[in-house]
Coordinates of C-alpha atoms and ligand atoms in Angstrom, one line a residue:
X1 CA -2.0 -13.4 25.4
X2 CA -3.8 -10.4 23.8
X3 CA -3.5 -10.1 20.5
X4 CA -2.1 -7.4 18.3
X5 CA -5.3 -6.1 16.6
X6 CA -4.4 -4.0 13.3
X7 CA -6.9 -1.4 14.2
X8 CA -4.8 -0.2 16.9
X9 CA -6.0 1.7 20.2
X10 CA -9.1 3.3 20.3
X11 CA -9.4 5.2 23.3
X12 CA -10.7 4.5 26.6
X13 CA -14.5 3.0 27.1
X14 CA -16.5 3.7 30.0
X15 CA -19.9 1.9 31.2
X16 CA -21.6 -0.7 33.1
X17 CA -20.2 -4.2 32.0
X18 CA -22.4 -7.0 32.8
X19 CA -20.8 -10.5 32.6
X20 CA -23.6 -12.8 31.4
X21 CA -23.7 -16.8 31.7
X22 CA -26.9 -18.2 29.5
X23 CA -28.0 -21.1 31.0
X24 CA -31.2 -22.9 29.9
X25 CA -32.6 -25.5 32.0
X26 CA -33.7 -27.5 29.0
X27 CA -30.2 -28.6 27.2
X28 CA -30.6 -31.1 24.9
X29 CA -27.4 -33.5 24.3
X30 CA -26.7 -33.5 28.0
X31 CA -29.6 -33.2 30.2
X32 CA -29.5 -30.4 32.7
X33 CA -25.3 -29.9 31.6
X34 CA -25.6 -26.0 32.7
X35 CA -25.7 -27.6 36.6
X36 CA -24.2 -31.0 36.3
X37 CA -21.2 -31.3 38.4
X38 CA -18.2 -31.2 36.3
X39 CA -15.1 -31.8 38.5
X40 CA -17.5 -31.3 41.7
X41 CA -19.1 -28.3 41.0
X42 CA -22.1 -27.8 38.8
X43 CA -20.7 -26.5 35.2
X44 CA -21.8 -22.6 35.7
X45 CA -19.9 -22.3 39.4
X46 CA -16.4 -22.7 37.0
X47 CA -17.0 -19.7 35.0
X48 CA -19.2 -17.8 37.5
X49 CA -16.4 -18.0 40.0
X50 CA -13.8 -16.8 37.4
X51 CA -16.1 -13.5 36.3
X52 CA -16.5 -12.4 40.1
X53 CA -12.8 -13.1 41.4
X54 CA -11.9 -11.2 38.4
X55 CA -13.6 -7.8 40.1
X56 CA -13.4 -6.5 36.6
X57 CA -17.1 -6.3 36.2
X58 CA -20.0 -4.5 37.4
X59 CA -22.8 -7.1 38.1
X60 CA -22.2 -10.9 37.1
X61 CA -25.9 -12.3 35.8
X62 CA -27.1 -15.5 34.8
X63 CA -29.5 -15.9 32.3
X64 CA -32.2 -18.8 33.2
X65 CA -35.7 -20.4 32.7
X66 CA -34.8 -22.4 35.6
X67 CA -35.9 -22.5 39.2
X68 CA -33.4 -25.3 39.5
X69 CA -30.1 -23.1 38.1
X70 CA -31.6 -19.8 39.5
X71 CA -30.8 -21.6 43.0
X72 CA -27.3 -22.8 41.8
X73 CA -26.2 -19.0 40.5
X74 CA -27.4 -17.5 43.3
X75 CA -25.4 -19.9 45.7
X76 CA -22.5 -18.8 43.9
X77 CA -23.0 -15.5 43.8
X78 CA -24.3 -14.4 40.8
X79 CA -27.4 -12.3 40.7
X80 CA -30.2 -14.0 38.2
X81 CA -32.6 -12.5 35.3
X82 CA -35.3 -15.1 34.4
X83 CA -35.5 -15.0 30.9
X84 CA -39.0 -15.8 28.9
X85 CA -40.2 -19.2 27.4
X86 CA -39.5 -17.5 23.8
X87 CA -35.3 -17.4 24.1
X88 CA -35.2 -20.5 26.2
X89 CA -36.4 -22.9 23.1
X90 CA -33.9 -25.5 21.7
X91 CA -34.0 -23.1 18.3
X92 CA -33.5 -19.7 20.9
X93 CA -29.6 -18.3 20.1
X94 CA -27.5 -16.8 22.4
X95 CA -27.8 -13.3 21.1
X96 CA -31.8 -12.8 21.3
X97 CA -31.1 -14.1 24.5
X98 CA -28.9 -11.2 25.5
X99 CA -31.2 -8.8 23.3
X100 CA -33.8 -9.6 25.8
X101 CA -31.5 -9.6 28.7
X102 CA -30.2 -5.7 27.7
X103 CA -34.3 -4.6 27.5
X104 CA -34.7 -5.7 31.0
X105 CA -31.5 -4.0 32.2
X106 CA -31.0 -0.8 30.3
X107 CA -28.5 0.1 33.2
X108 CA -25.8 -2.2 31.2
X109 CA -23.9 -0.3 28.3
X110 CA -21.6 -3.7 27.6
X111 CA -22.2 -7.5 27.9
X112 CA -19.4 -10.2 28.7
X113 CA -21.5 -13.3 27.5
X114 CA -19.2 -16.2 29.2
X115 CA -20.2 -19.5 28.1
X116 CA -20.5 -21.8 30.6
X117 CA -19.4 -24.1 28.6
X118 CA -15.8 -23.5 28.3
X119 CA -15.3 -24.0 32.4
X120 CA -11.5 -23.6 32.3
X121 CA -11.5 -19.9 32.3
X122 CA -8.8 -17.7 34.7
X123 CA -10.2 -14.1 35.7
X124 CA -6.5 -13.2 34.7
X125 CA -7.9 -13.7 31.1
X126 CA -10.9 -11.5 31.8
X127 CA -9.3 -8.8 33.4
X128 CA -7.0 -8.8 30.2
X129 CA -10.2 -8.5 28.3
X130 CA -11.9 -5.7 30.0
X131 CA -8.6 -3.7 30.3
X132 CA -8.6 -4.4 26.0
X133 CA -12.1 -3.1 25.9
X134 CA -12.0 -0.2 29.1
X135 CA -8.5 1.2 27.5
X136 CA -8.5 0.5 24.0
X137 CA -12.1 1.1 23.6
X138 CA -12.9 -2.0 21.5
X139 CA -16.2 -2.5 20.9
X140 CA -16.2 -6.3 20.8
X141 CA -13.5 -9.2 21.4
X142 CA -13.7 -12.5 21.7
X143 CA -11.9 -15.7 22.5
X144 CA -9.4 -17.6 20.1
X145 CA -7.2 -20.6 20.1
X146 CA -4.5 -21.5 18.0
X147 CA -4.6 -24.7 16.1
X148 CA -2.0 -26.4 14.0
X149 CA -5.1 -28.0 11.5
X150 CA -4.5 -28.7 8.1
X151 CA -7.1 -28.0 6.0
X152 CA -8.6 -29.9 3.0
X153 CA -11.1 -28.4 0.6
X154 CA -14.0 -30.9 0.6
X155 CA -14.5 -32.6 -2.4
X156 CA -16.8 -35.8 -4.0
X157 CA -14.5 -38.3 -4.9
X158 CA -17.1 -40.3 -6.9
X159 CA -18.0 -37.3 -9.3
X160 CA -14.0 -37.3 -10.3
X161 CA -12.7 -33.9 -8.3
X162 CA -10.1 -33.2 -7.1
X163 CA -9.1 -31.9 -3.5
X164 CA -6.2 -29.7 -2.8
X165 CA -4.9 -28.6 0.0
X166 CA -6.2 -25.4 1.5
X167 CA -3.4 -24.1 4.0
X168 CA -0.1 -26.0 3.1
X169 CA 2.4 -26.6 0.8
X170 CA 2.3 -30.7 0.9
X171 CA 5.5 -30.4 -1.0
X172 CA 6.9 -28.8 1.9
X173 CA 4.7 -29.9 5.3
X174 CA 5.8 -27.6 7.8
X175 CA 7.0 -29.0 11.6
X176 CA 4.5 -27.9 13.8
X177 CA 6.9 -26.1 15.7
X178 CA 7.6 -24.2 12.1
X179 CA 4.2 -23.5 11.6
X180 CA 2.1 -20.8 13.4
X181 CA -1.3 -22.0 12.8
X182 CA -4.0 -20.4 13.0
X183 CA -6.5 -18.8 15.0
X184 CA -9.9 -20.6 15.5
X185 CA -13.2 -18.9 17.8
X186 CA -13.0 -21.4 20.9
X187 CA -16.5 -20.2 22.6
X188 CA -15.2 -19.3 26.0
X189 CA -16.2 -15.4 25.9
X190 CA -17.8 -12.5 23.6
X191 CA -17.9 -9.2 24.8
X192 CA -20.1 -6.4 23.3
X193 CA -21.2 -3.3 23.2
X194 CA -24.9 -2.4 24.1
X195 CA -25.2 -0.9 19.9
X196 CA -23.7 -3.8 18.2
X197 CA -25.9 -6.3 20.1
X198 CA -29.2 -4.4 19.8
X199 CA -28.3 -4.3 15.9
X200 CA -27.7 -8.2 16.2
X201 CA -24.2 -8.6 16.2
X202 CA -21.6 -10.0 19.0
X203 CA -18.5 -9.5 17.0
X204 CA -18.9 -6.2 15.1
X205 CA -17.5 -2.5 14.7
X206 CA -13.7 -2.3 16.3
X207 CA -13.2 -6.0 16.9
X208 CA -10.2 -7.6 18.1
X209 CA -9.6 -11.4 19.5
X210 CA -8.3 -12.8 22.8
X211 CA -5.7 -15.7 22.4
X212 CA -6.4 -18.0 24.7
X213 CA -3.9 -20.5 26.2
X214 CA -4.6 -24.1 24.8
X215 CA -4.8 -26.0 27.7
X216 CA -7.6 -23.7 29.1
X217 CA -9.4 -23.6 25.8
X218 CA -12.4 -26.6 26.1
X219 CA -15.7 -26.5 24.7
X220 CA -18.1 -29.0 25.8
X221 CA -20.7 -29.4 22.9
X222 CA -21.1 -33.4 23.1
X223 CA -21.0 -35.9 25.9
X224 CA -17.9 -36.9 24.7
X225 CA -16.2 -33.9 25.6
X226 CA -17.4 -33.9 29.2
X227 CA -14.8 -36.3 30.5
X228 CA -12.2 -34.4 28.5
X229 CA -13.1 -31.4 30.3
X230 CA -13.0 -32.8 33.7
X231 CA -9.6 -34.0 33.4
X232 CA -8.4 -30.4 31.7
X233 CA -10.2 -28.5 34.8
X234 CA -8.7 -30.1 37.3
X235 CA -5.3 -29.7 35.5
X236 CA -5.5 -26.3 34.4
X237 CA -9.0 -25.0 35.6
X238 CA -9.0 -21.9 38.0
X239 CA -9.8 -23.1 41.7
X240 CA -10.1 -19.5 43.2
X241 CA -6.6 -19.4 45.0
X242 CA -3.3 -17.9 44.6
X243 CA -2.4 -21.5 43.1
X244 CA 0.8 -22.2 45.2
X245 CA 3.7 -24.2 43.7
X246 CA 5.6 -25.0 46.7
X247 CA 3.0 -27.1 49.3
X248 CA 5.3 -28.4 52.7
X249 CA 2.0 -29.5 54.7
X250 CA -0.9 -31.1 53.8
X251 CA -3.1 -31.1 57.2
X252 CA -6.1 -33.5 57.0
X253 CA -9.0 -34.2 58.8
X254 CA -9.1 -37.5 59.6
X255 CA -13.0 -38.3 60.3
X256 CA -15.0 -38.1 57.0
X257 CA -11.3 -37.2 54.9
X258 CA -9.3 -40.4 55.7
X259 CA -12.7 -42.6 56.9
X260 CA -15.8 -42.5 55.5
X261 CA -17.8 -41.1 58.9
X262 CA -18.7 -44.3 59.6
X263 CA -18.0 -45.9 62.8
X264 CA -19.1 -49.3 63.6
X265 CA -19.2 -50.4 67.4
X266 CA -19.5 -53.9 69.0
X267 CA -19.4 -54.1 72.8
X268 CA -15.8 -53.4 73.3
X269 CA -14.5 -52.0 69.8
X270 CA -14.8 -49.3 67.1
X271 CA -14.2 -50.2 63.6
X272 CA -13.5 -47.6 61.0
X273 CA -11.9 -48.3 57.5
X274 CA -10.0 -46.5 55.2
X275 CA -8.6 -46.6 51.5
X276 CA -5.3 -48.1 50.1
X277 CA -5.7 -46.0 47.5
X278 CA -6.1 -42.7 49.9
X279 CA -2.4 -44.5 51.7
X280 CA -0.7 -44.3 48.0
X281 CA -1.8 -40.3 47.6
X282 CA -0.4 -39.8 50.9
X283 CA 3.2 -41.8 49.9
X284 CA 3.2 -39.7 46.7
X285 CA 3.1 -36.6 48.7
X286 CA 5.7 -37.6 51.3
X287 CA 8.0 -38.5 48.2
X288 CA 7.4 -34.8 47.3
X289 CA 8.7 -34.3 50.5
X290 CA 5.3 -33.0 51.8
X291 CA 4.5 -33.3 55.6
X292 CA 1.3 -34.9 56.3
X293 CA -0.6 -34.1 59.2
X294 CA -3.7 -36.2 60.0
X295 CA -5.8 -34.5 62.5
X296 CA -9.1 -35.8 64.2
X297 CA -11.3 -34.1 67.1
X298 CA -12.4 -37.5 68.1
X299 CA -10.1 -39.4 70.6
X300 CA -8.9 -41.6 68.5
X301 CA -6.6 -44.5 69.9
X302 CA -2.9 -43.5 68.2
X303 CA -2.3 -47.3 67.6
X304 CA -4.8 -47.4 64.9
X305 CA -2.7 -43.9 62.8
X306 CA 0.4 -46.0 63.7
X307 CA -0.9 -49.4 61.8
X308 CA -1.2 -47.3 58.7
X309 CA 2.6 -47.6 58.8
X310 CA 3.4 -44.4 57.1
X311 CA 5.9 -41.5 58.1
X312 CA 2.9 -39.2 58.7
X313 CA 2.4 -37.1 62.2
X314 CA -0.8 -36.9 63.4
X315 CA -3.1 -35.4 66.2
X316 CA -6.3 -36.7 67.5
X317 CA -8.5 -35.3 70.6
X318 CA -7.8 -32.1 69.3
X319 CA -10.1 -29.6 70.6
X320 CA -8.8 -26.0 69.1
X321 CA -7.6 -27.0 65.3
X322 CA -6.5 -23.4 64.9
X323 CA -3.5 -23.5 67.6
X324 CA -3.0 -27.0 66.5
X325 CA -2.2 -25.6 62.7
X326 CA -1.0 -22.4 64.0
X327 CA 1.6 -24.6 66.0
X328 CA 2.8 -26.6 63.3
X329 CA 3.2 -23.5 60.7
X330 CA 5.6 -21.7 63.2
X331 CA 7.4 -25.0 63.9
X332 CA 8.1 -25.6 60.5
X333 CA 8.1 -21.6 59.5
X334 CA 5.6 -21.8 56.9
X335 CA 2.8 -19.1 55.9
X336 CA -0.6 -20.1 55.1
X337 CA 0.1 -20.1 51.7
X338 CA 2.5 -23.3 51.4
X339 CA 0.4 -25.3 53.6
X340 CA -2.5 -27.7 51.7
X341 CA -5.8 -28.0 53.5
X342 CA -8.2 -31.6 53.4
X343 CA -11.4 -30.8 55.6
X344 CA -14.9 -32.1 55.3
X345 CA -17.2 -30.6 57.8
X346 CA -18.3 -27.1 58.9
X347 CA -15.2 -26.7 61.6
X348 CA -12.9 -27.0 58.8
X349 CA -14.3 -24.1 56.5
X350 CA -12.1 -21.7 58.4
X351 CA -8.7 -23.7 57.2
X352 CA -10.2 -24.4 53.7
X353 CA -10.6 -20.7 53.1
X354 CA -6.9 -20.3 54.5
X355 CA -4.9 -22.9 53.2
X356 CA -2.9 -21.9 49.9
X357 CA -4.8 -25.1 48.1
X358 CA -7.3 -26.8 49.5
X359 CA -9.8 -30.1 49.0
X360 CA -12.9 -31.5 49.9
X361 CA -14.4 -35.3 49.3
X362 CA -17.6 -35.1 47.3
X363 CA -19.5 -35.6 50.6
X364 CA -18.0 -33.0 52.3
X365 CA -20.4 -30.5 54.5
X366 CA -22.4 -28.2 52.0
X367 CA -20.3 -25.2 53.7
X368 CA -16.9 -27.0 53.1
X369 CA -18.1 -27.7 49.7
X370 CA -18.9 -24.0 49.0
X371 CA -15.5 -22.9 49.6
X372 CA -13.0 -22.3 46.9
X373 CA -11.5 -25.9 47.0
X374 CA -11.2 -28.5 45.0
X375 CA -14.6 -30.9 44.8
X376 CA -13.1 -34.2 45.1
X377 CA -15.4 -36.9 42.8
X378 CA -14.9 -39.6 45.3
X379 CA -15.8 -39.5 48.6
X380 CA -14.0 -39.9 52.0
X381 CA -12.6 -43.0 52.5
X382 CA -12.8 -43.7 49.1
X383 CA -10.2 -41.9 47.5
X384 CA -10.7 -38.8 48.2
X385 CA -7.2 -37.9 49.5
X386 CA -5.5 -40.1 46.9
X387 CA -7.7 -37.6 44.4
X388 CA -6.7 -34.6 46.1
X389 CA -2.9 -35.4 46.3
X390 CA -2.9 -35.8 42.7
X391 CA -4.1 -32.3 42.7
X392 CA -1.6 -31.1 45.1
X393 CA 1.2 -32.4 43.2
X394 CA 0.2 -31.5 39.8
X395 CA -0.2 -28.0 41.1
X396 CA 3.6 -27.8 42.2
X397 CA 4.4 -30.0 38.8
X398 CA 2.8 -27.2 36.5
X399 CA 5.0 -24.5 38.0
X400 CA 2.5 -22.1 37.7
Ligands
NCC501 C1 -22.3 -16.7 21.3 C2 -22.8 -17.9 20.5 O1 -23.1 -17.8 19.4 N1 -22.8 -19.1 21.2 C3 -23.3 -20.3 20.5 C4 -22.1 -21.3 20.6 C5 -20.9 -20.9 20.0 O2 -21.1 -20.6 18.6 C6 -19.8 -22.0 20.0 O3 -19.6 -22.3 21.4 C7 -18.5 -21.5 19.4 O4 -17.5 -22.5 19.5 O5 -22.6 -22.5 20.1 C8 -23.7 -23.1 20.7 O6 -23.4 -23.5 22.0 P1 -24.2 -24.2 23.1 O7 -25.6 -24.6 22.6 O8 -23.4 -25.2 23.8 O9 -24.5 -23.0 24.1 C9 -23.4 -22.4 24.9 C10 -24.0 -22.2 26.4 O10 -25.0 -21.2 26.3 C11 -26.3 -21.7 26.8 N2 -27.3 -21.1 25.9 C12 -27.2 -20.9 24.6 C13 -28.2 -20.4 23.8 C14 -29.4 -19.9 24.5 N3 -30.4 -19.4 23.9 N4 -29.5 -20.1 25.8 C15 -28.5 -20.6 26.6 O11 -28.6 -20.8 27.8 C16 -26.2 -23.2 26.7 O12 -27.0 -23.8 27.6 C17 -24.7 -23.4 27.0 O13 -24.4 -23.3 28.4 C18 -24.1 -24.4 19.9 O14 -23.2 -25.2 19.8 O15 -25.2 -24.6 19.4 C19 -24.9 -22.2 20.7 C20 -24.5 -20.8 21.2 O16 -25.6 -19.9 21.1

C-alpha cells in the first residue's frame, strides 16, 4: 500500500536502522498503558513482535524509565536503552526522546520510531517501509490512513459567520465509494534519518507516506479507544504466524484448556467442571467442519468426554502428545500448518510453536504464554476455547 511519492526514486540508502518503541513508565490517561495487556499481551509485545519478525532491522530498542517495562521488552526480545528523567516528563516529546536515544547510540544512521500505540501493525508493512527507505533512499516516511471526513471550517455561530464547507461540494455530496478521501497521519510509524532528527525533525527532506490498511490503523490516545483496539487486534492484529485460512483440526488440551485445573476429590470421585460457553465454540468449529481433538495426559474416565455430548474425538492417558498429533495429521493428511493448537502448560509449547494458529487461556503457563499465540482474556474453563474458536474462525472468515 506504498504510496506514489511525487519526488520519485532516490537511490539506494545504506546504514544501521534501529526500530525504536518509546515507552514511559509514567503515562498519564491510562496508567502504565505501555505494559497493560491489551488482547493478552502487554501493549509493546504487539508492535515489538511485528519489528523483529519483520528481520528488516538491525537492532529493535525500547526506549524506558522503567524497571517495570525494561523487564517486559526484554522478555520479548527487544534490547532496552534507559532513557533520563529529563525526556521521560509528561511535557517530554517523542523526538528529544529519540535525540537522546541517537547520542547514546551513534552506531544507528536511521530510526524506525514505532509507536506502541498503534498495536495492529504487520512486519509486511515494515518490510515495505524499509525497502521504500533502503531502495528509494527516502529520508523519512511515515504512516497514513485514508478517511472519507468531511470537513467544516469552524466558525462562531453567535458573532453571525458563516461556515462553509472545506472539502465538498454540498451541492453535489459525493458516495463514499465516489470519493477518494483523503490521507490523515495515523501514528503507527516514523522513520528518519540520523540528520533530519538531530536538526529536530521526523518528517523532513525527501519524505514520502505509507498508506496503511484501515482496519490495522488504531491509535489508542484515550481509554475509550482501548476496547476498540482489543476487538481490531484480535481481528486484524499480527499474531506471528503464517495466518492459515484453511484450519481441519483444532487439538486441545483438556486439563487447564477445557477445565480450569481444578480437580475436586471426595472419597470415591473426581469432580471437574467445564464451560457451556467453551461447548458453543467447539459446535461453531465442527459446523466449520473442523475436527476437534481433546487430549489429556491425565487418565481421564472417557464417560465423562462422552457426557459432553458432542461429535468431538478425544484422547486421554496420553503419554507422548507428539505421536499422538503426529498420528492424527497423517490420518487425516494434514501439515502442521492447517492444524489449530489450544495448550496451556509447558508440554504444550512444542505444538503451540508448530500449529499453523494457535491459543492460550489467560492462565496458561508463562512459557505457553510466551509463544506466538493468541492470549485468550478468559481463562480455562471459562471460555477460553469458546474465545479462541472465535479466533479460529474469523481467521478462515477474513481470507487472508
Ligand atoms: C512521533 C510523535 O510525534 N508522536 C506523538 C504522537 C503522535 O503525534 C500521534 O500519535 C499522531 O497520531 O502523539 C502523542 O502520543 P502518545 O502520548 O500516545 O505517545 C505515543 C507513544 O509514545 C510513548 N512516548 C511518547 C513521548 C515520550 N517522550 N515518551 C514516550 O514513551 C507513549 O508512552 C506512547 O506509547 C500524544 O498524543 O501526545 C505524543 C507523541 O510524542
Amino acid at each position: 500500500m506504498a504510496a506514489e511519492p511525487g519526488s520519485g526514486d532516490c537511490g539506494p540508502r545504506r546504514g544501521h536502522l534501529a526500530a525504536v518503541v518509546l515507552a514511559r513508565g509514567g503515562s498519564k490517561g491510562i496508567p502504565h498503558k505501555n505494559i497493560r495487556r491489551l488482547a493478552g499481551k502487554p501493549l509493546i509485545a504487539w508492535v515489538l513482535r511485528a519489528a523483529l519478525d519483520s528481520e528488516a532491522f538491525d537492532s529493535v530498542w525500547v526506549s524506558t524509565d522503567s524497571d517495570e517495562i525494561e523487564k517486559v521488552a526484554k522478555d520479548y526480545g527487544a534490547q532496552v536503552h534507559r532513557r533520563s528523567a529529563e525526556v521521560s516528563k509528561d511535557t517530554s516529546s517523542s523526538l528529544e526522546t529519540i535525540q537522546e536515544f541517537l547520542q547514546h547510540h551513534p552506531e544507528v544512521d536511521i530510526v524506525g520510531n514505532i509507536q506502541a500505540t498503534s498495536p495492529c501493525l504487520h512486519p509486511a508493512d515494515l518490510i515495505k517501509v524499509v525497502d521504500m527507505i533502503r531502495t528509494h533512499g527516502y529520508d523519512s516516511v511515515f504512516s497514513v490512513v485514508r478517511h472519507h471526513l468531511f470537513r467544516w471550517r469552524e466558525t462562531m455561530y453567535w458573532t453571525g459567520e458563516f461556515t462553509v464547507a472545506e472539502n465538498l461540494n454540498p451541492a453535489r455530496r459525493p458516495r463514499r465509494q465516489d470519493w477518494k478521501g483523503e490521507l490523515y497521519e495515523n501514528g503507527s510509524f516514523y522513520f528518519a534519518t540520523k540528520e533530519l532528527i538531530v536538526r529536530g525533525l521526523l518528517q523532513g527532506g525527501k519524505m514520502a507516506y505509507y498508506e496503511m490498511k484501515p482496519e490495522h490503523s488504531i491509535d489508542i490516545d484515550i481509554d475509550l479507544d482501548w476496547p476498540i483496539a482489543e476487538q481490531r487486534v484480535k481481528r486484524f492484529g499480527y499474531f506471528g504466524k503464517g495466518m492459515p485460512t484453511v484450519v481441519k483440526l483444532l487439538v486441545c488440551n483438556i486439563d487447564g484448556c477445557l477445565t480450569d485445573g481444578r480437580v475436586y476429590l471426595n472419597q470415591e470421585h473426581e469432580f471437574t467442571s467445564y464451560s457451556l460457553r467453551d461447548l458453543d465454540g467447539i459446535r461453531k468449529l465442527l459446523d466449520r467442519e473442523v475436527t476437534v481433538l481433546l487430549i489429556s495426559e491425565r487418565d481421564i474416565r472417557p464417560s465423562l468426554i462422552s457426557n459432553l455430548k458432542l461429535p468431538c474425538e478425544f484422547e486421554v492417558n496420553v503419554t507422548d502428545k507428539r505421536a499422538v498429533l503426529q498420528r492424527w495429521m497423517s490420518k487425516m493428511g494434514l501439515s502442521w500448518i492447517q492444524a489449530a493448537y489450544m495448550g496451556c502448560s509447558d508440554s504444550d509449547v512444542e505444538f503451540l510453536k508448530l500449529a499453523g494458529v494457535s491459543g492460550v487461556p489467560a492462565d496458561a503457563s508463562t512459557a505457553a504464554k510466551m509463544t506466538d499465540s493468541f492470549t485468550c482474556t478468559q481463562g480455562g474453563g471459562y471460555g477460553a476455547i469458546q474465545e479462541f474458536a472465535e479466533h479460529v474462525i474469523s481467521l478462515m472468515e477474513s481470507g487472508r
